Short mmCIF file of C-alpha atoms in Angstrom, two decimals:
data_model
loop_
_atom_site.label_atom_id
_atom_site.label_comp_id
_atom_site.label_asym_id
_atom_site.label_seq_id
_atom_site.Cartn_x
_atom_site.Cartn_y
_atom_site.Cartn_z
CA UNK I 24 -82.42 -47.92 179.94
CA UNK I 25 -79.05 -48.81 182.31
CA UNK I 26 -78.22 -50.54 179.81
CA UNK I 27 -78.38 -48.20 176.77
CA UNK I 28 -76.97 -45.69 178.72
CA UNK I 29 -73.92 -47.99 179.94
CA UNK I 30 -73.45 -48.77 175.80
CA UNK I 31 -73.86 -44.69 175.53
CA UNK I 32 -70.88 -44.26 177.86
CA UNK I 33 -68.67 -46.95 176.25
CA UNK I 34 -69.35 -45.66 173.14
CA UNK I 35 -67.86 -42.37 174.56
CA UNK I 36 -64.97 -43.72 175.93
CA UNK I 37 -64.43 -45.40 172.07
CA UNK I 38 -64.03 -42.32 170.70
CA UNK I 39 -62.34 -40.40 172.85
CA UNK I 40 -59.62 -43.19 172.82
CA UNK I 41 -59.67 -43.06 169.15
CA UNK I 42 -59.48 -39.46 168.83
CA UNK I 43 -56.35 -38.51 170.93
CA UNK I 44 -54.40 -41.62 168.85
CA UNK I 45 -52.09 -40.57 166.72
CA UNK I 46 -52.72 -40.38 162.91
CA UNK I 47 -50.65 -42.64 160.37
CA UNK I 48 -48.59 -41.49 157.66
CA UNK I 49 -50.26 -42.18 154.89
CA UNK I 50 -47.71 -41.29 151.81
CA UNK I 51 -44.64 -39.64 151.55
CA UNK I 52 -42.64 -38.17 148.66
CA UNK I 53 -40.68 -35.52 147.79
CA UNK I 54 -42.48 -32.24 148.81
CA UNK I 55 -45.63 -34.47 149.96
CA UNK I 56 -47.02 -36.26 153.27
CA UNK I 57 -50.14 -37.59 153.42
CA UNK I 58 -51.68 -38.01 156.91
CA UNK I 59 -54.88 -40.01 157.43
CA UNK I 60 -57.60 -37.67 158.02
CA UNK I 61 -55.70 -34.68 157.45
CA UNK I 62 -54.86 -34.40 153.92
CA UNK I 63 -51.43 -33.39 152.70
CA UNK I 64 -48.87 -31.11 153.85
CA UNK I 65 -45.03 -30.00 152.71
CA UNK I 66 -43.97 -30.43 156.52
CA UNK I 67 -45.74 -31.57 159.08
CA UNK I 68 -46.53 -32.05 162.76
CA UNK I 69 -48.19 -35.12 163.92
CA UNK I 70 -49.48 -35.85 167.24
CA UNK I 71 -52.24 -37.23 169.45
CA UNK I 72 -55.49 -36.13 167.87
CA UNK I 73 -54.44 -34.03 164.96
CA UNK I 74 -51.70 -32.94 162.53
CA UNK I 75 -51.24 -29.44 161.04
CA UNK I 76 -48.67 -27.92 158.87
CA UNK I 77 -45.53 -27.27 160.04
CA UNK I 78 -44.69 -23.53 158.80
CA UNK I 79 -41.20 -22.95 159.23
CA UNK I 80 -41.88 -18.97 159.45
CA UNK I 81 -43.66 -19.19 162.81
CA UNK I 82 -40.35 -19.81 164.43
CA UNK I 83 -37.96 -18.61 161.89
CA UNK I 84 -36.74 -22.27 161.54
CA UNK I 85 -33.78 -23.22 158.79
CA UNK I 86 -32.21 -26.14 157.52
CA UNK I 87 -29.20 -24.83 159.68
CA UNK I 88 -29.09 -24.92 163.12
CA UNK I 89 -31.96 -26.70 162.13
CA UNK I 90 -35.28 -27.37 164.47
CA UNK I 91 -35.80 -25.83 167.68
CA UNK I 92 -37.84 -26.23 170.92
CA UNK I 93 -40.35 -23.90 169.65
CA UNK I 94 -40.77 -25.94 166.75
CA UNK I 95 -41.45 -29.41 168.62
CA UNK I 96 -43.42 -27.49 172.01
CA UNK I 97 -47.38 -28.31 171.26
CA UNK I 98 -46.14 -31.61 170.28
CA UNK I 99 -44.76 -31.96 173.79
CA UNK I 100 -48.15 -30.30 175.39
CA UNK I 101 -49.94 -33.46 174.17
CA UNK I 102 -48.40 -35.77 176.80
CA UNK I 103 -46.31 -38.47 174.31
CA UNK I 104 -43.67 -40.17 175.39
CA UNK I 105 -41.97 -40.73 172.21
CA UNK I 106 -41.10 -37.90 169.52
CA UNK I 107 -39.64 -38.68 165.67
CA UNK I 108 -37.80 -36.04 163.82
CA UNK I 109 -37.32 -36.12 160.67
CA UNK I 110 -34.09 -35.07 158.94
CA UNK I 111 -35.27 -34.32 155.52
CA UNK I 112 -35.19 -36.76 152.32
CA UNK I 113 -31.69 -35.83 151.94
CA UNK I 114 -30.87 -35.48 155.61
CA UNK I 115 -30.05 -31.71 155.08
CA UNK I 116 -32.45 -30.74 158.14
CA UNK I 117 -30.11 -30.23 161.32
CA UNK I 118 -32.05 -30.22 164.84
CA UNK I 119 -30.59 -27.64 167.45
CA UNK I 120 -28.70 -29.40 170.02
CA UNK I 121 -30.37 -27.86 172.67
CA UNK I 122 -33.66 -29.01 171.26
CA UNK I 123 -32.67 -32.87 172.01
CA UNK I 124 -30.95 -31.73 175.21
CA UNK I 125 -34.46 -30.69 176.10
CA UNK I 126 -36.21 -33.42 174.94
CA UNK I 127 -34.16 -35.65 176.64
CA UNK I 128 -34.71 -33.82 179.96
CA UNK I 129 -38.29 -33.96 179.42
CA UNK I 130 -37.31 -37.85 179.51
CA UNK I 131 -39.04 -38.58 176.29
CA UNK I 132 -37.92 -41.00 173.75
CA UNK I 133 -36.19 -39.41 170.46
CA UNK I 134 -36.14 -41.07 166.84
CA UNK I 135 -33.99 -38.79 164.58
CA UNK I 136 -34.03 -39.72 161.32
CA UNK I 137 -34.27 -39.43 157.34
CA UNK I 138 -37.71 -38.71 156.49
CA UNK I 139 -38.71 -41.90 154.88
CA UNK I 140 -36.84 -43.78 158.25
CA UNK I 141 -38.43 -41.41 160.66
CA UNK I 142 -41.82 -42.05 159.32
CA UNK I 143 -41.87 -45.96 159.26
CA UNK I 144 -40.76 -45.83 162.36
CA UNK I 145 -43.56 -43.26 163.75
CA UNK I 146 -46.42 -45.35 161.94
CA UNK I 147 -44.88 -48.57 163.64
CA UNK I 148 -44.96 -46.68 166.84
CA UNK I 149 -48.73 -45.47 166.10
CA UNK I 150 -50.08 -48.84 165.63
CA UNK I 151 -48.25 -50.27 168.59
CA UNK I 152 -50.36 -47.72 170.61
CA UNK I 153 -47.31 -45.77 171.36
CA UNK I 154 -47.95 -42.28 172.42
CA UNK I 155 -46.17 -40.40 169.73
CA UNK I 156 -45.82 -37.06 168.09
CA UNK I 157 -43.55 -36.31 165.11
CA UNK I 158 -42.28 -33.26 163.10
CA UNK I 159 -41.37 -34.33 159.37
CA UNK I 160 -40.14 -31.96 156.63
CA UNK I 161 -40.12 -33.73 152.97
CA UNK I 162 -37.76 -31.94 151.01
CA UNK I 163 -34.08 -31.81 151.06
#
């Protein structure tokens, strides 16, 4: 019985692990990204344990200034150390300045990118173990 319930308890543990990981980036083309386990989205946010669409109107984000700490916050509440932003497919998407001047005084690690870039790089940092959160818009 110790011993099933020891087995019980790693089992636990397993899961829990596996569940606040990161999910890959499955696919991503123009106007799609696929995230494993989550379907497919426009835009995205990725981070420990989930994804969910990224809808620009929540925040009143536009390609200029660009994103904004209120875009990239809930990725922060998870805890990672590392966040990727993506720039668009055409690198059209601008980030506010203040947005990596906060980010950088949170002390966490920035990748800012072209979307294609930004998201090898996040699925290299997901199966390294990395904890890592992204936001990823695949248009323009």
């Amino acid at each position: 019985l110790i011993a099933l319930l020891f087995l019980l308890s790693l089992s636990k543990q397993f899961r829990m692990a596996t569940e606040t990981k990161s999910p890959k980036i499955t696919n991503v083309k123009w106007g799609v990204i696929g995230v494993d386990g989550f379907g497919t989205f426009k835009d995205v946010k990725v981070y420990p344990g989930g994804a969910r669409s990224w809808d620009w109107g929540e925040t009143g984000t536009k390609h200029s200034p660009g994103i904004q700490c209120a875009d990239i916050q809930e990725i922060i509440d998870r805890g990672v150390t590392h966040v990727v932003l993506s720039r668009g497919m055409d690198l059209v998407l601008e980030t506010k300045p203040d947005t990596l001047d906060f980010l950088k005084s949170q002390n966490k690690v920035v990748i800012h990118e072209q979307t294609e870039a930004a998201v090898k790089i996040y699925n290299e940092l997901v199966e390294q173990g990395v904890s890592v959160g992204g936001i990823f818009h695949s248009t323009c």
